[in-house]
mmCIF file of C-alpha atoms in Angstrom:
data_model
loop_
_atom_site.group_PDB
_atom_site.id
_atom_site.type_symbol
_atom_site.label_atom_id
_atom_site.label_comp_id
_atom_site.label_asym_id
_atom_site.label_seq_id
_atom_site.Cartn_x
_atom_site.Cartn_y
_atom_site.Cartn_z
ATOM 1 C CA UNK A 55 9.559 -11.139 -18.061
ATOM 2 C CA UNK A 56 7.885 -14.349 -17.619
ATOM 3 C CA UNK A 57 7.133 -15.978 -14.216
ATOM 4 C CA UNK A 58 9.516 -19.195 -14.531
ATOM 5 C CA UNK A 59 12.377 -16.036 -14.988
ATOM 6 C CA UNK A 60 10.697 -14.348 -11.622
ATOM 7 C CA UNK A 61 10.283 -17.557 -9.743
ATOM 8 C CA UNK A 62 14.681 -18.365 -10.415
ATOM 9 C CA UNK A 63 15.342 -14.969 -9.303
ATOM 10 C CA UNK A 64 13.330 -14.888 -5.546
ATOM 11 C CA UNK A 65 16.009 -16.290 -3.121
ATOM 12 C CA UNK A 66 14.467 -17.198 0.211
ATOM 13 C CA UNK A 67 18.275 -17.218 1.756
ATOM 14 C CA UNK A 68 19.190 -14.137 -0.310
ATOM 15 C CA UNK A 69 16.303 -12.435 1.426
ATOM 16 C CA UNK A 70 16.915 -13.419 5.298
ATOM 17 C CA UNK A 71 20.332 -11.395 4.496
ATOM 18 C CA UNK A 72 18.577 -8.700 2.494
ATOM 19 C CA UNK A 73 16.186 -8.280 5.594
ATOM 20 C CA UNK A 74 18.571 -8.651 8.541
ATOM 21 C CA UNK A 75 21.115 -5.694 6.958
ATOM 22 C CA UNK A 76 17.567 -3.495 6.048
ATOM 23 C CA UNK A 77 16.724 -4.139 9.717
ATOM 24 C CA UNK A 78 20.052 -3.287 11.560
ATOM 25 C CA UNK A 79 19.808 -0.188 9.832
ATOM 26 C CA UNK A 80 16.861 1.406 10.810
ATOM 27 C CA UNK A 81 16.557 -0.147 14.326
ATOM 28 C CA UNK A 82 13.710 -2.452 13.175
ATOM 29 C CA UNK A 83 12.946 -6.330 14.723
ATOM 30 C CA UNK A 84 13.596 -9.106 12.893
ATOM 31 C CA UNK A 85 12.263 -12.661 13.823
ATOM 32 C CA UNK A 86 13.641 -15.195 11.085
ATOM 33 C CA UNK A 87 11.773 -18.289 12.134
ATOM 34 C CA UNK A 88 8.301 -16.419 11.064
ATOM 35 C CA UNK A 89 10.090 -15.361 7.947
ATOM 36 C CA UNK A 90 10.725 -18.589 7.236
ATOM 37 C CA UNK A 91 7.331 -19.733 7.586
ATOM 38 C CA UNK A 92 5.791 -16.802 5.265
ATOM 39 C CA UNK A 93 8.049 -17.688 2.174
ATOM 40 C CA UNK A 94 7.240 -21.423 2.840
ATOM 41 C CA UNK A 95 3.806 -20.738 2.922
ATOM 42 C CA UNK A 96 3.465 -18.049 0.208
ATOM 43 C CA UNK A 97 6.836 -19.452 -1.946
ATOM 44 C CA UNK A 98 4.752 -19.163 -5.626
ATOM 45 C CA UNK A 99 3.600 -15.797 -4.491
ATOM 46 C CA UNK A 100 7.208 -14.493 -4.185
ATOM 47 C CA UNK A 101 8.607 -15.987 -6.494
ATOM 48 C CA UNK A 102 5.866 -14.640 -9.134
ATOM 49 C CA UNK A 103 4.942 -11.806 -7.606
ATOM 50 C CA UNK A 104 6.406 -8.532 -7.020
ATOM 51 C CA UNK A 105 7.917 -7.493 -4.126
ATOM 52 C CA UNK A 106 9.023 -4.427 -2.401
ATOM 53 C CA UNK A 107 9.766 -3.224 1.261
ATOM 54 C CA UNK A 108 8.134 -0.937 3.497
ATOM 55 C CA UNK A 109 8.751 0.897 6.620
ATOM 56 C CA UNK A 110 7.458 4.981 8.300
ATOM 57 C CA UNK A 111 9.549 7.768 9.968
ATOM 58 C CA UNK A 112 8.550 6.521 13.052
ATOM 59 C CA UNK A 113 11.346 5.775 15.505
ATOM 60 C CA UNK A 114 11.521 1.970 15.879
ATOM 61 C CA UNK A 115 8.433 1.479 13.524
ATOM 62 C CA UNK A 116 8.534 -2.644 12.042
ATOM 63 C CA UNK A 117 10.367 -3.017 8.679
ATOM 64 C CA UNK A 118 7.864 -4.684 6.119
ATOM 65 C CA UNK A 119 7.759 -6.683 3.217
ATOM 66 C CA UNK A 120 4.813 -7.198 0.877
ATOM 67 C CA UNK A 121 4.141 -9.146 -2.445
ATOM 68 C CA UNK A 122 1.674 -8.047 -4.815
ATOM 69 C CA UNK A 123 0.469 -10.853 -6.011
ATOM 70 C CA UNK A 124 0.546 -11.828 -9.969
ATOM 71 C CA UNK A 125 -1.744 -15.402 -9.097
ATOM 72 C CA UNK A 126 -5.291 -15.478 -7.389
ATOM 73 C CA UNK A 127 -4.741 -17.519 -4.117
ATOM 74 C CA UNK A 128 -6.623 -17.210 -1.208
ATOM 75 C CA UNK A 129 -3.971 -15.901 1.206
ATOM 76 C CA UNK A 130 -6.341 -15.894 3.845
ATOM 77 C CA UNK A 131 -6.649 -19.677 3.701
ATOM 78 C CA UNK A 132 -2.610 -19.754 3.248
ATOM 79 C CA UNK A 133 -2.292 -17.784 6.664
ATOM 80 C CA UNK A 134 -4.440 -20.050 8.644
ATOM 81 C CA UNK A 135 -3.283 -23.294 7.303
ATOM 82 C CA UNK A 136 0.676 -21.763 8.547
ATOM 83 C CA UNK A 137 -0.432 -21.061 11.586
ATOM 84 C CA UNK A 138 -0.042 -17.110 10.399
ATOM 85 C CA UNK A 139 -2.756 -15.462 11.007
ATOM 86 C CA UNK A 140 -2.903 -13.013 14.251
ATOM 87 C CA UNK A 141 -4.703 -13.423 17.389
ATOM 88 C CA UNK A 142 -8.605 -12.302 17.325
ATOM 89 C CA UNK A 143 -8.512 -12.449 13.105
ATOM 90 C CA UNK A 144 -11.710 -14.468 12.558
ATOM 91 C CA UNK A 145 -14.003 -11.699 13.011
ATOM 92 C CA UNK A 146 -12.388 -9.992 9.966
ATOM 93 C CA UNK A 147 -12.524 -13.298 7.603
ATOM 94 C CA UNK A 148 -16.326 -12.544 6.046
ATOM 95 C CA UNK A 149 -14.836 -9.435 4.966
ATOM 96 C CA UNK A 150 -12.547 -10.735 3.078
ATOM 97 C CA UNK A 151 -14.271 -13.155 1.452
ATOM 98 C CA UNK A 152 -16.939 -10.897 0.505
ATOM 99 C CA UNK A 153 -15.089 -9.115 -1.366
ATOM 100 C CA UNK A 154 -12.847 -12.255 -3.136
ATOM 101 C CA UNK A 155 -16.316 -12.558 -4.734
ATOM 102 C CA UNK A 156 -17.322 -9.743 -6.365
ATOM 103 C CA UNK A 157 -16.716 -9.293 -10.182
ATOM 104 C CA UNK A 158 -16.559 -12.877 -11.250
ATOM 105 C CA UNK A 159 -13.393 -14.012 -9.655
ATOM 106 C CA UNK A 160 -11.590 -10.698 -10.670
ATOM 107 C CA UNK A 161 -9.566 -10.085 -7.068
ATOM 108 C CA UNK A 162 -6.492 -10.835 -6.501
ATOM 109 C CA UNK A 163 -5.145 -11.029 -2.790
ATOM 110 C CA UNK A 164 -1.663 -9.848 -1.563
ATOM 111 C CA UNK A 165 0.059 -9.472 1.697
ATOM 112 C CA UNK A 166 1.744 -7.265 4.030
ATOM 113 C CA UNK A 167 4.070 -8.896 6.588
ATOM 114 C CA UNK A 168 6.377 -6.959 9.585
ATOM 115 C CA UNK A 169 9.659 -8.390 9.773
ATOM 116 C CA UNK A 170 8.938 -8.971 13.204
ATOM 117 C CA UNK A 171 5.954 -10.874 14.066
ATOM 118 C CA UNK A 172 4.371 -11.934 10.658
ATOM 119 C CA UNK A 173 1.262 -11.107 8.471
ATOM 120 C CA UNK A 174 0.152 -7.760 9.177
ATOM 121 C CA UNK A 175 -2.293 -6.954 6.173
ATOM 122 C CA UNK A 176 -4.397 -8.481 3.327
ATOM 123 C CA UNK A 177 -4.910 -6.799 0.577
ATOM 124 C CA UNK A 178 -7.622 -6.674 -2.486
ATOM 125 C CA UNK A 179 -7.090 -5.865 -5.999
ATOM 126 C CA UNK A 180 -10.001 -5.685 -7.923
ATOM 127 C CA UNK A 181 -8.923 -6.087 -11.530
ATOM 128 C CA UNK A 182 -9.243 -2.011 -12.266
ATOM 129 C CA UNK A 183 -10.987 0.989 -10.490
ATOM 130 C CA UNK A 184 -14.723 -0.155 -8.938
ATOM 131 C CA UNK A 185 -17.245 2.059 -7.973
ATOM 132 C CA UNK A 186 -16.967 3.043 -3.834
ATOM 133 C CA UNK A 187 -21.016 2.794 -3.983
ATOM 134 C CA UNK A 188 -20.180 -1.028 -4.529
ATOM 135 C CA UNK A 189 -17.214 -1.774 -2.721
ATOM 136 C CA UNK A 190 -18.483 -0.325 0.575
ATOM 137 C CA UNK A 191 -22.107 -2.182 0.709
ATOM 138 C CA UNK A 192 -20.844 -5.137 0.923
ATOM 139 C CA UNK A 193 -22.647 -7.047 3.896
ATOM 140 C CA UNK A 194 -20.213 -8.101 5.607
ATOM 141 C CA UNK A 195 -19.045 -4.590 6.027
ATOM 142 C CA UNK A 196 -20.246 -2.902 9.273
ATOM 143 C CA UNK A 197 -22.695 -0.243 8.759
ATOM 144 C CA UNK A 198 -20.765 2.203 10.562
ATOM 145 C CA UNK A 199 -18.147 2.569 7.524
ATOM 146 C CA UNK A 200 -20.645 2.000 4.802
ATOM 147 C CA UNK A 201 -22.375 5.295 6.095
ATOM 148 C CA UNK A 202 -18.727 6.983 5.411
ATOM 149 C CA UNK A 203 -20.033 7.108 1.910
ATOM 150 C CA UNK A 204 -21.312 10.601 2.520
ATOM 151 C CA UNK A 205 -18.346 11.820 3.230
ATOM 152 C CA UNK A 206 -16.279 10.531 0.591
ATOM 153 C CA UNK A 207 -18.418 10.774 -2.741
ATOM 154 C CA UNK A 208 -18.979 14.826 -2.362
ATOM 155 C CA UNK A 209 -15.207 14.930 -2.324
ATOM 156 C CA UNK A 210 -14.763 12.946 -5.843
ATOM 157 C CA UNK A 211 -13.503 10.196 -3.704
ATOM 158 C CA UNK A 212 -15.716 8.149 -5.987
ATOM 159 C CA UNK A 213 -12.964 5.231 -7.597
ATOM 160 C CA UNK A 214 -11.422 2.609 -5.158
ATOM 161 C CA UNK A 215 -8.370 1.012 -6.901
ATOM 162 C CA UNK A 216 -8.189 -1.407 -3.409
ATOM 163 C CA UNK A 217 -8.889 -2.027 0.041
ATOM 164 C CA UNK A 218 -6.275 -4.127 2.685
ATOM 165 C CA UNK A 219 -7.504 -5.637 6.092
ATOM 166 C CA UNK A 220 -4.845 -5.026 9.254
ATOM 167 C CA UNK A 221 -5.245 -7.531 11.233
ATOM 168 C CA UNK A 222 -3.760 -5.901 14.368
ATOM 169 C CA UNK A 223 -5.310 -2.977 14.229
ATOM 170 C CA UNK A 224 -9.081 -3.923 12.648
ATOM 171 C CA UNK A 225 -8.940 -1.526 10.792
ATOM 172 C CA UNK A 226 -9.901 -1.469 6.698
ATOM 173 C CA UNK A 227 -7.576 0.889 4.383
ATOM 174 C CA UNK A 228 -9.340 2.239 1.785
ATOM 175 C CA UNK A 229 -7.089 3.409 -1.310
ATOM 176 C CA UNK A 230 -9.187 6.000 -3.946
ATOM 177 C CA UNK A 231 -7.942 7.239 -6.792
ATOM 178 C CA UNK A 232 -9.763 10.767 -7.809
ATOM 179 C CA UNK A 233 -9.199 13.018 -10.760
ATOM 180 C CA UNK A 234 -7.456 16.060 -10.040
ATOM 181 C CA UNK A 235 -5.207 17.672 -9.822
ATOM 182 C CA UNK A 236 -5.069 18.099 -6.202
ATOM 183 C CA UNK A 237 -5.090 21.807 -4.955
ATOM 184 C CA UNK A 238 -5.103 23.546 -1.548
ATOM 185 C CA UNK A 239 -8.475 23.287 -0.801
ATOM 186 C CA UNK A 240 -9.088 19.870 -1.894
ATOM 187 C CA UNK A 241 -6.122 18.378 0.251
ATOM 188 C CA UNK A 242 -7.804 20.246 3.198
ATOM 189 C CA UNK A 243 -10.884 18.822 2.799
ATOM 190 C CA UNK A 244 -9.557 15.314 2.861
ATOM 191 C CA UNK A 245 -7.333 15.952 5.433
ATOM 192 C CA UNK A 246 -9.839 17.266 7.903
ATOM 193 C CA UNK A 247 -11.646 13.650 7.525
ATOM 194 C CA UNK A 248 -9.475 12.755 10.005
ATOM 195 C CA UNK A 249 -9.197 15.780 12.218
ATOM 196 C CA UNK A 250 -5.664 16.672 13.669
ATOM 197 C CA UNK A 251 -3.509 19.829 13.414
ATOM 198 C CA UNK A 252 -3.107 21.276 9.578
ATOM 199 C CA UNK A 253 0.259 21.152 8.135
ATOM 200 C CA UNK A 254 2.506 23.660 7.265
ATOM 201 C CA UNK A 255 1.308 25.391 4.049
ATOM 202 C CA UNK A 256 5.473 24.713 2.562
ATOM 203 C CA UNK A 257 4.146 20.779 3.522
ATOM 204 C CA UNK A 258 1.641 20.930 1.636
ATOM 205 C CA UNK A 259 3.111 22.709 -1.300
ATOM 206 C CA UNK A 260 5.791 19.590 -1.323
ATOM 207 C CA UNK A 261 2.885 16.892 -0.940
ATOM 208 C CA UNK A 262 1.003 18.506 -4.103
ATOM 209 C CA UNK A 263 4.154 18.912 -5.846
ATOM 210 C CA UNK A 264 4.743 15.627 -5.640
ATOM 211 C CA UNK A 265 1.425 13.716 -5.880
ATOM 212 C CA UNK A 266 0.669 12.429 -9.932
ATOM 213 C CA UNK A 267 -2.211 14.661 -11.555
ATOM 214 C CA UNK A 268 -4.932 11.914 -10.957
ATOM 215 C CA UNK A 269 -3.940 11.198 -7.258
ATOM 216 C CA UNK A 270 -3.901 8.437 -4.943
ATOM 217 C CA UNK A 271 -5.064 8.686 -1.113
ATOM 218 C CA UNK A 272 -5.869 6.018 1.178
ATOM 219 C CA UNK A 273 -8.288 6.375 3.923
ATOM 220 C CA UNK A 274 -8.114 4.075 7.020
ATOM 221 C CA UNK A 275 -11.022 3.169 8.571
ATOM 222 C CA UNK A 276 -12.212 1.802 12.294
ATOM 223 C CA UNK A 277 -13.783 -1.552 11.304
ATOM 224 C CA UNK A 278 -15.854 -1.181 14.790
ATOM 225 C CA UNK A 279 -16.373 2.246 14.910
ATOM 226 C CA UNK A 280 -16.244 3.203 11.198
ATOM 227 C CA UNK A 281 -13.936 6.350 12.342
ATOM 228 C CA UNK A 282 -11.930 8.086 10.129
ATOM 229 C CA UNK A 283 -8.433 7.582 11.875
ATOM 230 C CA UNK A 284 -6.063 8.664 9.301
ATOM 231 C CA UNK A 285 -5.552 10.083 5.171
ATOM 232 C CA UNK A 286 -2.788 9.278 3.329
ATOM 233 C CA UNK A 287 -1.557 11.054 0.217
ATOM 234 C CA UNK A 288 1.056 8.979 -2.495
ATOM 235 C CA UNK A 289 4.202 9.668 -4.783
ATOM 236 C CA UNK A 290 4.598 6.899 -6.941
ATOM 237 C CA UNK A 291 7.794 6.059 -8.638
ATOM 238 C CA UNK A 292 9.759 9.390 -6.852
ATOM 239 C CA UNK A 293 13.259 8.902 -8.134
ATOM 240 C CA UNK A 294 16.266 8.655 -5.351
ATOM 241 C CA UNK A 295 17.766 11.616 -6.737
ATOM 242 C CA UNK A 296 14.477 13.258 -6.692
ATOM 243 C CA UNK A 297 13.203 12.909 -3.080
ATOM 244 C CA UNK A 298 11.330 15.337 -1.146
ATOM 245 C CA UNK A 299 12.261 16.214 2.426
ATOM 246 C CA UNK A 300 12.266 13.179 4.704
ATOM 247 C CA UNK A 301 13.621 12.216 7.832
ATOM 248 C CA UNK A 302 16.819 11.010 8.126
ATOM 249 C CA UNK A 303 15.505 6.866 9.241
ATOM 250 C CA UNK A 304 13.336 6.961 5.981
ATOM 251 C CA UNK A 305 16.183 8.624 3.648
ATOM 252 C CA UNK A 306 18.274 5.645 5.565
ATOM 253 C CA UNK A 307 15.871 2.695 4.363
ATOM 254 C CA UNK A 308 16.042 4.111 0.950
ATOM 255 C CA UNK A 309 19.431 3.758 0.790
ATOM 256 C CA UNK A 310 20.096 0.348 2.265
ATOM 257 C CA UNK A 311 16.774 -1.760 1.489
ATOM 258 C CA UNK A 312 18.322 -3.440 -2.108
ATOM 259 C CA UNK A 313 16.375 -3.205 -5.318
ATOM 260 C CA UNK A 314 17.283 -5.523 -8.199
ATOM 261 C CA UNK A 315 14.553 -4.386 -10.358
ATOM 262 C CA UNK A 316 15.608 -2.595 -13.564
ATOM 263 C CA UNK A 317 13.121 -0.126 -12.805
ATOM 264 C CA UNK A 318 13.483 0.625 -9.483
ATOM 265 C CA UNK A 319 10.231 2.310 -7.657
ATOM 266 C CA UNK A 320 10.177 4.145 -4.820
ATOM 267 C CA UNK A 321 7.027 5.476 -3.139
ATOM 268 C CA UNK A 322 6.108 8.439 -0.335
ATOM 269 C CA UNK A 323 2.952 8.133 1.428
ATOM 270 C CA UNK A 324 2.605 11.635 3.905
ATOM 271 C CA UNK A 325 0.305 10.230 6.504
ATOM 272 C CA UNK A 326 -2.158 12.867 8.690
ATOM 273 C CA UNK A 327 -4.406 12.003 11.847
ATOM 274 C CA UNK A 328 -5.423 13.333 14.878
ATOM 275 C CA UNK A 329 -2.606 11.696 16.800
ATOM 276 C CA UNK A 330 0.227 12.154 14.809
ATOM 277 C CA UNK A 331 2.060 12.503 11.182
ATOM 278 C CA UNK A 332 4.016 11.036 9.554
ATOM 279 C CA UNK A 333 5.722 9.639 6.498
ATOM 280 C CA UNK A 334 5.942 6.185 5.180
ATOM 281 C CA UNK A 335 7.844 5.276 2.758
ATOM 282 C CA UNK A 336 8.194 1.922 -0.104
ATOM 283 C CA UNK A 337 11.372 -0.019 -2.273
ATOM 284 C CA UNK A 338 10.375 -2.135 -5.043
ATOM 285 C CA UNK A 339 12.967 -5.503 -4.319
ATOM 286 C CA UNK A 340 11.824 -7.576 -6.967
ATOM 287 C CA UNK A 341 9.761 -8.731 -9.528
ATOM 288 C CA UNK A 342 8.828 -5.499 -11.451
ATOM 289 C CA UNK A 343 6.776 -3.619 -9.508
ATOM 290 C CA UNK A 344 6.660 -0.929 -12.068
ATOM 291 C CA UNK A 345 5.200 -2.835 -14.576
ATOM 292 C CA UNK A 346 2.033 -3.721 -11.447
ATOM 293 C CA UNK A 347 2.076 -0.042 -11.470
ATOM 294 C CA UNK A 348 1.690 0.577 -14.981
ATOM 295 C CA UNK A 349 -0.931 -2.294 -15.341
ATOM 296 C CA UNK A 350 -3.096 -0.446 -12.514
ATOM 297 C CA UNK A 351 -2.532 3.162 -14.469
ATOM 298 C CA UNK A 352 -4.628 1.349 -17.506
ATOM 299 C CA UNK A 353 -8.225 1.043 -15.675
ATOM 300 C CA UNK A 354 -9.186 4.932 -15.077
ATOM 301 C CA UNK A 355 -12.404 5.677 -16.113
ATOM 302 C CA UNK A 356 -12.084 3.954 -19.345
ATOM 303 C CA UNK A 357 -9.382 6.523 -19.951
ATOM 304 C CA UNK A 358 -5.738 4.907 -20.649
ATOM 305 C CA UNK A 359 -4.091 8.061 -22.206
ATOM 306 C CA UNK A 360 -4.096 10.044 -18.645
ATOM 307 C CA UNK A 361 -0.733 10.738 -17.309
ATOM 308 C CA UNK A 362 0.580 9.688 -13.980
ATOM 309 C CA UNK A 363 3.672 10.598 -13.625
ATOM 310 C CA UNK A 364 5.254 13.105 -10.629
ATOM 311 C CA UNK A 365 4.700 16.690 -11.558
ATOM 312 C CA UNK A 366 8.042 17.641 -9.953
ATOM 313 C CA UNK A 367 9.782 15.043 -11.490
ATOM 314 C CA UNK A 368 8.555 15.744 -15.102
ATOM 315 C CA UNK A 369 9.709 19.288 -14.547
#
C-alpha cells in the first residue's frame, strides 16, 4: 500500500463521526474544535500513518486516538506551533529532543491524543530494539530513573523497542521487549516493580496465555521521582473472536470503534500498580497497523525468524 493510497483514504469528516459514535458509547468526552486542530496540524501524519484507537476499563476513562507515524516530523514542534501542547510541557522538551538524536536521525515521533482535551503523549521509535544501557543515560534524563537500571537489567528487561512522554502526567513509559517466554515467577517479579496487591493466580494464567513468546511490557516511570508507578503486560493482534475476559466498557469499544484495515489488530494491555488495575485496550482504524507491527517484529536481537504470535490463539 503506498502512502498517496493511505493519504485518499484518511477522512478528517469521516473521523469526527467515527469519534463522536466511539465516544457516546463508552461515556467518553469529545471536544471537536481540538480535533480539528490535531488533524490540521498533523494532516500528512494521518493520512500516512497508521492509526488506531485507544481507551481502559476505567469508568469514564478519555477515548484516544494515536498515529504511528510512517514520516520523521518533529511533532513536538507541530504541537507548539498549534497551540497543542499542555500546560507546564517545556520542562519535558530536552527529553525529547535528546532522544530525536540518537542513532543518526533513526527516530521517528508519533502521538497520542484524548478525544477530549488534545495531545496527551509523544512517542519514540527508534528504528529497531536499542540497548536500555543507552536509552536511559541520556542527559537530559533525570538521574532518578536512570538509576532504575538496576532494577530492570537483572530481570532481562535489557531491549527497549520505545519510550512515550505524557505530558499530563510527567511521566516517561518505557516499553521492553524481553525474551521469554514469560512464566509465573518472572511476571511476579515485574509486577512487584510497582508494588500493589498480586493478582489472582487464574489472572495471571490468562495474561501469560495470552502474551507472544518474546513479550512486551511497558514500565511507567515518575519523571521527578523516577518511581515505578505502574507495569503493563501486551497481547498483540488478539482476534475479536478470541478475547480474553474483559469488562463489559472495553468489550463495548471493541465492538463499536470501526476498523477499515484488512487486517484488523486489536491489542490488551493488563495494567498493575499500587493504586489500582486495570485493562486497556487498542483498534487499529487505519492505515495498516499490522504491517507497523510486523516491521517492529524484524529488529530482535538480530533474530527475524522468532515467532510472535498469541500462544492461545495459535492453539
Amino acid at each position: 500500500m503506498t502512502c498517496e493510497m493511505r493519504a485518499s483514504e484518511f477522512d478528517p469528516e469521516q473521523f469526527h463521526q467515527d469519534i463522536k459514535a466511539t465516544a457516546a458509547v463508552i461515556g467518553a468526552p469529545v471536544a471537536h474544535h481540538i480535533t480539528t486542530a490535531v488533524l490540521d496540524a498533523y494532516a500528512d501524519n494521518f493520512a500516512q500513518g497508521a492509526t488506531l484507537w485507544k481507551t481502559t476499563s476505567r469508568p469514564g476513562d478519555q477515548l484516544s486516538y494515536r498515529f504511528f507515524s510512517r514520516l520523521k516530523t518533529d511533532t513536538v514542534h507541530q504541537a507548539s506551533c498549534a497551540g497543542l501542547l499542555p500546560a507546564g510541557a517545556q520542562p519535558l522538551i530536552p527529553l525529547l529532543t535528546s532522544w530525536a538524536a540518537l542513532y543518526d536521525g533513526a527516530p521517528t515521533q508519533s502521538c497520542d491524543f484524548d478525544a477530549g482535551r488534545g495531545l496527551a503523549k509523544t512517542w519514540t521509535y527508534f528504528g529497531g530494539l536499542r540497548p536500555a544501557e543507552e536509552l536511559l543515560a541520556v542527559p537530559a534524563l533525570p538521574a532518578a530513573v536512570q538509576s532504575r537500571l538496576k532494577d530492570f537489567l537483572p530481570l532481562g528487561l535489557a531491549h527497549i523497542r520505545f519510550v512515550a512522554v505524557d505530558w499530563r502526567h510527567h511521566t516517561a513509559n518505557v516499553y521492553f521487549r524481553s525474551q521469554g517466554p514469560l512464566d509465573t515467577g518472572q511476571f511476579a517479579r515485574i509486577h512487584a516493580l510497582a508494588g500493589g496487591k498480586p493478582p489472582t493466580a487464574d489472572l495471571v494464567d490468562e495474561v501469560l496465555a495470552y502474551v507472544p513468546e518474546d513479550y512486551c511490557v511497558a514500565i511507567t516511570l515518575s519523571l521527578a521521582s523516577g518511581k515505578i508507578e505502574r507495569v503493563c503486560f501486551y497481547a498483540l493482534k488478539v482476534p475479536q473472536d478470541r478475547l480474553p475476559r474483559v469488562p463489559e466498557r472495553i468489550r463495548a469499544f471493541l465492538n463499536a470503534a470501526p476498523s477499515h484495515d484488512e487486517d484488523e489488530c486489536n491489542v490488551i494491555g493488563w495494567s498493575f500498580g499500587p493504586a489500582s488495575d486495570y485493562i486497556k485496550a487498542e483498534r487499529s482504524y487505519r492505515g495498516d497497523m499490522a504491517q507497523v507491527l510486523g516491521q517492529w517484529n524484524c529488529f530482535f536481537y538480530g533474530d527475524e525468524g522468532r515467532d510472535y504470535t498469541l500462544r492461545k490463539a495459535a492453539t
